[in-house]
Amino acid sequence: MQELVSVMIPVYNAQDHIRKCLDSLLVQTYENIQIVVVNDGSKDSSGQICEEYAKRDSRVKLINQPNGGEGAARNTGLREADGEYLCFVDADDYVKPDFVEKLYNLQKQNNSGLSICGFTELKGDTVINETHGDIERMNQAEAMEKLLREDSFKGYVWNKMFRMDIIRENKLKFDITLAVWTDVLFVFDYMQHIDSVTFDPTPEYYYIYVENSASHEKNHVLGVAKSYSAVRAKEQMIDRIPAEYTGVRRQICIRFVQSALAVLRNIGYLQNGEKSEYYTGSIAVIKKYYSEIYTYLSQKEKILVKLCLHCPGILMMMYRLKK
């Protein structure tokens, strides 16, 4: 008999997309699946739609809970999943019919602790990004380093298959105090408990790009909080890197400084932003790590770092002139 694979979907106000998402999972070529749907306090008809699917197909397990955010919903899914393996799918996305089978076989055939598939990013009907290439087999250090690179398999959880025994034994969960980078931090923590990763760039997952309709000012307020959340996540990752993984540390430090610069950029659009903890915290990060990764930054980033360290007032003035 096939091993059980759980597929976890956090749902919040996804009435326009959840049917297509669920339909794509119910026709999987890998038949022994459990679809764990966590309705995270949706205010639209998402809950009713999920209830309809749960009544129609016994493979759909529905949990309703008060709104707690995506991380909290995923943690509920971790507790409720019964499978030996686990995948994640976002409620506004969908997958190819062999999504689960490809990830399962990729992991089994290569004896890997984590399998990863390629993806297609869509904005409406337009493909804005798609992965291609040959299958890659990586050891732990190589996988950790590529996890942090923009040109690799990305740190999202939705194009990966995890082993539930590793998650349970190490009590892994999503950090609900972070606004962003919860996926990357979860995957990074998981990778610390495995020896190898296999990545097949063939697209199996469709990621739907959704525009944020918030106002210009609100976008920058949100940008400050999100960017600083990314800074905090990377700080945790640096503390957990094995000392011999110098390449991994370099990648995290580069992203660390880039996130701190993003915080300052967004603060520059706000009134009195320099009085916030985000401002002082980001400058402290840049001071701490810039000498370690300065040579790996782009020319533009080097200039911004120098301004931040020696003339922060001018840097903030530059950002405000772009407002």
Short mmCIF file of N, CA and C in Angstrom, two decimals, residues 167-309:
data_model
loop_
_atom_site.label_atom_id
_atom_site.label_comp_id
_atom_site.label_asym_id
_atom_site.label_seq_id
_atom_site.Cartn_x
_atom_site.Cartn_y
_atom_site.Cartn_z
N ILE A 167 10.00 16.25 11.27
CA ILE A 167 9.28 17.40 11.84
C ILE A 167 8.84 17.11 13.27
N ARG A 168 8.29 15.92 13.49
CA ARG A 168 7.79 15.57 14.83
C ARG A 168 8.93 15.38 15.83
N GLU A 169 9.95 14.65 15.43
CA GLU A 169 11.06 14.36 16.35
C GLU A 169 11.79 15.62 16.81
N ASN A 170 11.86 16.60 15.93
CA ASN A 170 12.59 17.83 16.25
C ASN A 170 11.69 19.00 16.61
N LYS A 171 10.38 18.68 16.73
CA LYS A 171 9.38 19.68 17.16
C LYS A 171 9.46 20.97 16.33
N LEU A 172 9.57 20.79 15.03
CA LEU A 172 9.68 21.94 14.13
C LEU A 172 8.31 22.61 13.94
N LYS A 173 8.31 23.91 13.88
CA LYS A 173 7.08 24.65 13.64
C LYS A 173 7.41 26.03 13.08
N PHE A 174 6.38 26.74 12.65
CA PHE A 174 6.54 28.07 12.07
C PHE A 174 6.55 29.13 13.17
N ASP A 175 7.45 30.09 13.03
CA ASP A 175 7.57 31.18 13.99
C ASP A 175 6.46 32.19 13.73
N ILE A 176 5.46 32.24 14.60
CA ILE A 176 4.31 33.12 14.37
C ILE A 176 4.59 34.57 14.77
N THR A 177 5.79 34.86 15.29
CA THR A 177 6.12 36.25 15.63
C THR A 177 6.69 37.02 14.44
N LEU A 178 6.99 36.30 13.35
CA LEU A 178 7.57 36.93 12.17
C LEU A 178 6.50 37.22 11.13
N ALA A 179 6.62 38.38 10.47
CA ALA A 179 5.67 38.75 9.42
C ALA A 179 6.04 38.12 8.08
N VAL A 180 7.33 37.93 7.85
CA VAL A 180 7.82 37.30 6.63
C VAL A 180 8.98 36.38 6.97
N TRP A 181 9.41 35.61 5.99
CA TRP A 181 10.54 34.68 6.11
C TRP A 181 10.27 33.51 7.04
N THR A 182 9.00 33.28 7.39
CA THR A 182 8.68 32.11 8.21
C THR A 182 8.95 30.83 7.41
N ASP A 183 8.66 30.85 6.11
CA ASP A 183 8.92 29.70 5.25
C ASP A 183 10.41 29.35 5.25
N VAL A 184 11.24 30.35 4.97
CA VAL A 184 12.68 30.12 4.84
C VAL A 184 13.26 29.61 6.15
N LEU A 185 12.83 30.20 7.25
CA LEU A 185 13.35 29.78 8.55
C LEU A 185 12.94 28.34 8.86
N PHE A 186 11.70 27.97 8.51
CA PHE A 186 11.24 26.59 8.72
C PHE A 186 12.06 25.62 7.89
N VAL A 187 12.25 25.93 6.60
CA VAL A 187 13.02 25.05 5.72
C VAL A 187 14.46 24.95 6.19
N PHE A 188 15.04 26.08 6.61
CA PHE A 188 16.42 26.10 7.10
C PHE A 188 16.56 25.20 8.33
N ASP A 189 15.63 25.32 9.27
CA ASP A 189 15.67 24.48 10.47
C ASP A 189 15.53 23.00 10.12
N TYR A 190 14.64 22.71 9.16
CA TYR A 190 14.44 21.33 8.72
C TYR A 190 15.73 20.77 8.11
N MET A 191 16.40 21.59 7.29
CA MET A 191 17.61 21.14 6.62
C MET A 191 18.73 20.76 7.59
N GLN A 192 18.68 21.28 8.80
CA GLN A 192 19.71 20.95 9.77
C GLN A 192 19.64 19.50 10.24
N HIS A 193 18.54 18.83 9.90
CA HIS A 193 18.33 17.45 10.37
C HIS A 193 18.36 16.43 9.24
N ILE A 194 18.81 16.84 8.05
CA ILE A 194 18.90 15.91 6.92
C ILE A 194 20.29 16.01 6.28
N ASP A 195 20.62 14.99 5.47
CA ASP A 195 21.95 14.95 4.85
C ASP A 195 21.94 15.41 3.40
N SER A 196 20.80 15.26 2.70
CA SER A 196 20.80 15.58 1.28
C SER A 196 19.44 16.09 0.82
N VAL A 197 19.47 16.81 -0.31
CA VAL A 197 18.27 17.41 -0.91
C VAL A 197 18.33 17.16 -2.41
N THR A 198 17.17 16.86 -3.03
CA THR A 198 17.11 16.69 -4.48
C THR A 198 16.10 17.68 -5.06
N PHE A 199 16.54 18.40 -6.11
CA PHE A 199 15.72 19.44 -6.74
C PHE A 199 15.55 19.14 -8.22
N ASP A 200 14.30 18.99 -8.65
CA ASP A 200 13.97 18.85 -10.07
C ASP A 200 13.26 20.13 -10.51
N PRO A 201 13.91 20.96 -11.33
CA PRO A 201 13.33 22.26 -11.70
C PRO A 201 12.09 22.18 -12.61
N THR A 202 11.73 20.98 -13.06
CA THR A 202 10.53 20.86 -13.89
C THR A 202 9.33 21.44 -13.15
N PRO A 203 8.62 22.40 -13.74
CA PRO A 203 7.51 23.05 -13.02
C PRO A 203 6.35 22.09 -12.72
N GLU A 204 5.98 22.01 -11.46
CA GLU A 204 4.84 21.21 -11.02
C GLU A 204 3.83 22.04 -10.24
N TYR A 205 4.23 23.25 -9.87
CA TYR A 205 3.42 24.10 -8.99
C TYR A 205 3.16 25.43 -9.69
N TYR A 206 1.92 25.92 -9.60
CA TYR A 206 1.55 27.21 -10.18
C TYR A 206 1.33 28.22 -9.04
N TYR A 207 2.24 29.17 -8.97
CA TYR A 207 2.15 30.22 -7.96
C TYR A 207 1.47 31.44 -8.60
N ILE A 208 0.38 31.89 -7.99
CA ILE A 208 -0.39 33.01 -8.54
C ILE A 208 0.00 34.29 -7.84
N TYR A 209 0.52 35.24 -8.61
CA TYR A 209 0.91 36.54 -8.06
C TYR A 209 -0.34 37.40 -7.89
N VAL A 210 -0.57 37.89 -6.66
CA VAL A 210 -1.73 38.71 -6.35
C VAL A 210 -1.27 40.10 -5.96
N GLU A 211 -1.78 41.12 -6.64
CA GLU A 211 -1.43 42.51 -6.35
C GLU A 211 -1.92 42.91 -4.96
N ASN A 212 -1.11 43.71 -4.26
CA ASN A 212 -1.52 44.28 -2.97
C ASN A 212 -2.22 45.60 -3.23
N SER A 213 -3.44 45.72 -2.76
CA SER A 213 -4.23 46.91 -3.05
C SER A 213 -4.13 47.98 -1.98
N ALA A 214 -3.24 47.81 -1.00
CA ALA A 214 -3.10 48.79 0.08
C ALA A 214 -2.60 50.12 -0.48
N SER A 215 -2.83 51.20 0.27
CA SER A 215 -2.42 52.52 -0.17
C SER A 215 -0.91 52.65 -0.18
N HIS A 216 -0.38 53.68 -0.85
CA HIS A 216 1.06 53.89 -0.96
C HIS A 216 1.70 54.03 0.42
N GLU A 217 1.10 54.84 1.28
CA GLU A 217 1.66 55.05 2.62
C GLU A 217 1.61 53.76 3.43
N LYS A 218 0.49 53.05 3.37
CA LYS A 218 0.37 51.81 4.13
C LYS A 218 1.37 50.78 3.63
N ASN A 219 1.66 50.78 2.33
CA ASN A 219 2.63 49.83 1.80
C ASN A 219 4.01 50.03 2.43
N HIS A 220 4.39 51.28 2.65
CA HIS A 220 5.71 51.54 3.23
C HIS A 220 5.73 51.23 4.73
N VAL A 221 4.64 51.48 5.43
CA VAL A 221 4.55 51.09 6.85
C VAL A 221 4.68 49.58 6.95
N LEU A 222 3.95 48.87 6.09
CA LEU A 222 4.01 47.41 6.08
C LEU A 222 5.40 46.94 5.64
N GLY A 223 6.01 47.68 4.70
CA GLY A 223 7.33 47.31 4.22
C GLY A 223 8.38 47.38 5.31
N VAL A 224 8.28 48.38 6.19
CA VAL A 224 9.22 48.50 7.30
C VAL A 224 9.10 47.28 8.21
N ALA A 225 7.87 46.96 8.59
CA ALA A 225 7.66 45.84 9.51
C ALA A 225 8.11 44.52 8.89
N LYS A 226 7.77 44.32 7.61
CA LYS A 226 8.14 43.06 6.95
C LYS A 226 9.65 42.94 6.78
N SER A 227 10.28 44.03 6.34
CA SER A 227 11.73 43.99 6.15
C SER A 227 12.46 43.73 7.46
N TYR A 228 11.98 44.35 8.54
CA TYR A 228 12.64 44.14 9.83
C TYR A 228 12.37 42.72 10.35
N SER A 229 11.22 42.18 10.01
CA SER A 229 10.94 40.79 10.36
C SER A 229 11.92 39.86 9.65
N ALA A 230 12.26 40.18 8.40
CA ALA A 230 13.25 39.39 7.66
C ALA A 230 14.62 39.50 8.32
N VAL A 231 14.95 40.69 8.82
CA VAL A 231 16.22 40.88 9.54
C VAL A 231 16.27 39.95 10.75
N ARG A 232 15.19 39.91 11.51
CA ARG A 232 15.13 39.07 12.71
C ARG A 232 15.25 37.58 12.37
N ALA A 233 14.61 37.17 11.28
CA ALA A 233 14.68 35.76 10.87
C ALA A 233 16.11 35.38 10.51
N LYS A 234 16.79 36.25 9.76
CA LYS A 234 18.16 35.95 9.35
C LYS A 234 19.12 35.95 10.52
N GLU A 235 18.82 36.77 11.52
CA GLU A 235 19.66 36.77 12.72
C GLU A 235 19.58 35.42 13.42
N GLN A 236 18.37 34.84 13.46
CA GLN A 236 18.21 33.50 14.04
C GLN A 236 18.99 32.47 13.23
N MET A 237 18.97 32.61 11.91
CA MET A 237 19.66 31.65 11.06
C MET A 237 21.17 31.70 11.25
N ILE A 238 21.70 32.91 11.37
CA ILE A 238 23.15 33.06 11.58
C ILE A 238 23.58 32.34 12.85
N ASP A 239 22.76 32.43 13.89
CA ASP A 239 23.09 31.80 15.17
C ASP A 239 23.11 30.27 15.08
N ARG A 240 22.44 29.72 14.05
CA ARG A 240 22.30 28.26 13.94
C ARG A 240 23.19 27.63 12.88
N ILE A 241 23.98 28.42 12.18
CA ILE A 241 24.81 27.89 11.10
C ILE A 241 26.03 27.16 11.69
N PRO A 242 26.30 25.94 11.24
CA PRO A 242 27.54 25.27 11.66
C PRO A 242 28.75 26.12 11.28
N ALA A 243 29.73 26.19 12.13
CA ALA A 243 30.89 27.07 11.94
C ALA A 243 31.62 26.82 10.63
N GLU A 244 31.63 25.56 10.16
CA GLU A 244 32.39 25.24 8.95
C GLU A 244 31.66 25.64 7.66
N TYR A 245 30.40 26.04 7.75
CA TYR A 245 29.62 26.39 6.56
C TYR A 245 29.80 27.88 6.23
N THR A 246 31.00 28.22 5.78
CA THR A 246 31.31 29.63 5.52
C THR A 246 30.49 30.20 4.36
N GLY A 247 30.24 29.38 3.34
CA GLY A 247 29.44 29.85 2.20
C GLY A 247 28.02 30.18 2.60
N VAL A 248 27.46 29.35 3.47
CA VAL A 248 26.09 29.59 3.95
C VAL A 248 26.04 30.88 4.76
N ARG A 249 27.02 31.05 5.63
CA ARG A 249 27.07 32.26 6.45
C ARG A 249 27.19 33.51 5.58
N ARG A 250 28.01 33.43 4.54
CA ARG A 250 28.18 34.58 3.65
C ARG A 250 26.85 34.95 2.99
N GLN A 251 26.13 33.93 2.51
CA GLN A 251 24.84 34.20 1.85
C GLN A 251 23.85 34.86 2.81
N ILE A 252 23.78 34.35 4.05
CA ILE A 252 22.84 34.91 5.01
C ILE A 252 23.23 36.34 5.38
N CYS A 253 24.53 36.58 5.56
CA CYS A 253 24.97 37.93 5.91
C CYS A 253 24.65 38.93 4.80
N ILE A 254 24.82 38.50 3.54
CA ILE A 254 24.48 39.37 2.42
C ILE A 254 23.00 39.72 2.46
N ARG A 255 22.15 38.70 2.62
CA ARG A 255 20.70 38.95 2.66
C ARG A 255 20.32 39.75 3.91
N PHE A 256 21.07 39.53 4.99
CA PHE A 256 20.86 40.24 6.24
C PHE A 256 21.00 41.75 6.03
N VAL A 257 22.12 42.13 5.41
CA VAL A 257 22.39 43.55 5.15
C VAL A 257 21.40 44.11 4.14
N GLN A 258 21.05 43.33 3.12
CA GLN A 258 20.08 43.78 2.12
C GLN A 258 18.72 44.07 2.77
N SER A 259 18.30 43.22 3.72
CA SER A 259 17.04 43.45 4.42
C SER A 259 17.11 44.71 5.28
N ALA A 260 18.26 44.93 5.92
CA ALA A 260 18.41 46.13 6.74
C ALA A 260 18.34 47.39 5.88
N LEU A 261 18.94 47.35 4.69
CA LEU A 261 18.84 48.49 3.77
C LEU A 261 17.40 48.70 3.31
N ALA A 262 16.66 47.61 3.13
CA ALA A 262 15.24 47.72 2.74
C ALA A 262 14.43 48.39 3.84
N VAL A 263 14.76 48.09 5.10
CA VAL A 263 14.08 48.75 6.22
C VAL A 263 14.32 50.25 6.15
N LEU A 264 15.57 50.65 5.96
CA LEU A 264 15.91 52.08 5.90
C LEU A 264 15.23 52.75 4.71
N ARG A 265 15.17 52.06 3.59
CA ARG A 265 14.51 52.63 2.41
C ARG A 265 13.04 52.92 2.70
N ASN A 266 12.36 51.98 3.32
CA ASN A 266 10.95 52.19 3.63
C ASN A 266 10.75 53.23 4.73
N ILE A 267 11.66 53.29 5.69
CA ILE A 267 11.58 54.31 6.73
C ILE A 267 11.71 55.70 6.11
N GLY A 268 12.52 55.81 5.06
CA GLY A 268 12.73 57.08 4.39
C GLY A 268 11.47 57.69 3.82
N TYR A 269 10.45 56.85 3.57
CA TYR A 269 9.19 57.34 3.03
C TYR A 269 8.21 57.79 4.12
N LEU A 270 8.59 57.56 5.39
CA LEU A 270 7.68 57.84 6.50
C LEU A 270 8.12 59.06 7.29
N GLN A 271 7.18 59.64 8.01
CA GLN A 271 7.50 60.75 8.89
C GLN A 271 8.08 60.24 10.21
N ASN A 272 9.17 60.84 10.66
CA ASN A 272 9.79 60.50 11.96
C ASN A 272 10.22 59.04 12.06
N GLY A 273 10.54 58.44 10.92
CA GLY A 273 10.93 57.03 10.93
C GLY A 273 12.22 56.77 11.69
N GLU A 274 13.11 57.79 11.73
CA GLU A 274 14.40 57.60 12.40
C GLU A 274 14.26 57.40 13.90
N LYS A 275 13.09 57.67 14.46
CA LYS A 275 12.89 57.52 15.90
C LYS A 275 12.50 56.09 16.27
N SER A 276 12.31 55.25 15.27
CA SER A 276 11.83 53.89 15.55
C SER A 276 12.98 52.93 15.85
N GLU A 277 12.63 51.83 16.50
CA GLU A 277 13.61 50.79 16.79
C GLU A 277 14.09 50.13 15.50
N TYR A 278 13.26 50.17 14.45
CA TYR A 278 13.64 49.58 13.17
C TYR A 278 14.87 50.31 12.60
N TYR A 279 14.91 51.61 12.78
CA TYR A 279 16.00 52.43 12.25
C TYR A 279 17.32 52.09 12.95
N THR A 280 17.32 52.17 14.28
CA THR A 280 18.55 51.91 15.03
C THR A 280 18.99 50.45 14.91
N GLY A 281 18.00 49.55 14.89
CA GLY A 281 18.34 48.13 14.77
C GLY A 281 18.96 47.80 13.43
N SER A 282 18.46 48.41 12.37
CA SER A 282 18.98 48.12 11.03
C SER A 282 20.39 48.68 10.85
N ILE A 283 20.64 49.87 11.36
CA ILE A 283 21.99 50.43 11.27
C ILE A 283 22.98 49.58 12.06
N ALA A 284 22.55 49.07 13.20
CA ALA A 284 23.42 48.21 14.02
C ALA A 284 23.78 46.93 13.26
N VAL A 285 22.82 46.37 12.53
CA VAL A 285 23.08 45.17 11.74
C VAL A 285 24.12 45.44 10.66
N ILE A 286 23.95 46.55 9.95
CA ILE A 286 24.88 46.89 8.88
C ILE A 286 26.29 47.09 9.42
N LYS A 287 26.40 47.77 10.56
CA LYS A 287 27.71 47.98 11.18
C LYS A 287 28.35 46.65 11.58
N LYS A 288 27.54 45.73 12.03
CA LYS A 288 28.07 44.46 12.54
C LYS A 288 28.60 43.56 11.44
N TYR A 289 27.96 43.56 10.27
CA TYR A 289 28.28 42.56 9.26
C TYR A 289 28.89 43.08 7.97
N TYR A 290 28.94 44.41 7.80
CA TYR A 290 29.33 44.92 6.48
C TYR A 290 30.75 44.51 6.09
N SER A 291 31.68 44.51 7.02
CA SER A 291 33.07 44.18 6.67
C SER A 291 33.21 42.73 6.24
N GLU A 292 32.34 41.87 6.74
CA GLU A 292 32.41 40.45 6.42
C GLU A 292 31.93 40.17 4.99
N ILE A 293 31.01 40.98 4.49
CA ILE A 293 30.40 40.67 3.19
C ILE A 293 30.50 41.83 2.20
N TYR A 294 31.24 42.88 2.55
CA TYR A 294 31.29 44.08 1.71
C TYR A 294 31.67 43.76 0.26
N THR A 295 32.66 42.90 0.06
CA THR A 295 33.14 42.62 -1.30
C THR A 295 32.10 41.89 -2.14
N TYR A 296 31.09 41.26 -1.51
CA TYR A 296 30.08 40.50 -2.25
C TYR A 296 28.86 41.34 -2.62
N LEU A 297 28.80 42.58 -2.14
CA LEU A 297 27.66 43.44 -2.43
C LEU A 297 27.79 44.06 -3.82
N SER A 298 26.65 44.47 -4.39
CA SER A 298 26.68 45.18 -5.66
C SER A 298 27.27 46.57 -5.44
N GLN A 299 27.65 47.25 -6.53
CA GLN A 299 28.22 48.58 -6.40
C GLN A 299 27.24 49.54 -5.73
N LYS A 300 25.98 49.43 -6.09
CA LYS A 300 24.95 50.28 -5.50
C LYS A 300 24.83 50.03 -4.00
N GLU A 301 24.84 48.75 -3.62
CA GLU A 301 24.73 48.40 -2.20
C GLU A 301 25.93 48.90 -1.41
N LYS A 302 27.12 48.83 -2.02
CA LYS A 302 28.31 49.34 -1.34
C LYS A 302 28.19 50.82 -1.04
N ILE A 303 27.67 51.58 -2.00
CA ILE A 303 27.49 53.02 -1.80
C ILE A 303 26.48 53.29 -0.68
N LEU A 304 25.38 52.54 -0.70
CA LEU A 304 24.35 52.72 0.33
C LEU A 304 24.89 52.37 1.72
N VAL A 305 25.68 51.30 1.79
CA VAL A 305 26.26 50.90 3.07
C VAL A 305 27.20 51.98 3.59
N LYS A 306 28.04 52.54 2.72
CA LYS A 306 28.95 53.60 3.15
C LYS A 306 28.19 54.83 3.64
N LEU A 307 27.12 55.18 2.93
CA LEU A 307 26.29 56.31 3.37
C LEU A 307 25.65 56.02 4.71
N CYS A 308 25.19 54.80 4.88
CA CYS A 308 24.54 54.41 6.13
C CYS A 308 25.50 54.53 7.31
N LEU A 309 26.74 54.12 7.10
CA LEU A 309 27.72 54.11 8.18
C LEU A 309 28.28 55.50 8.49
#
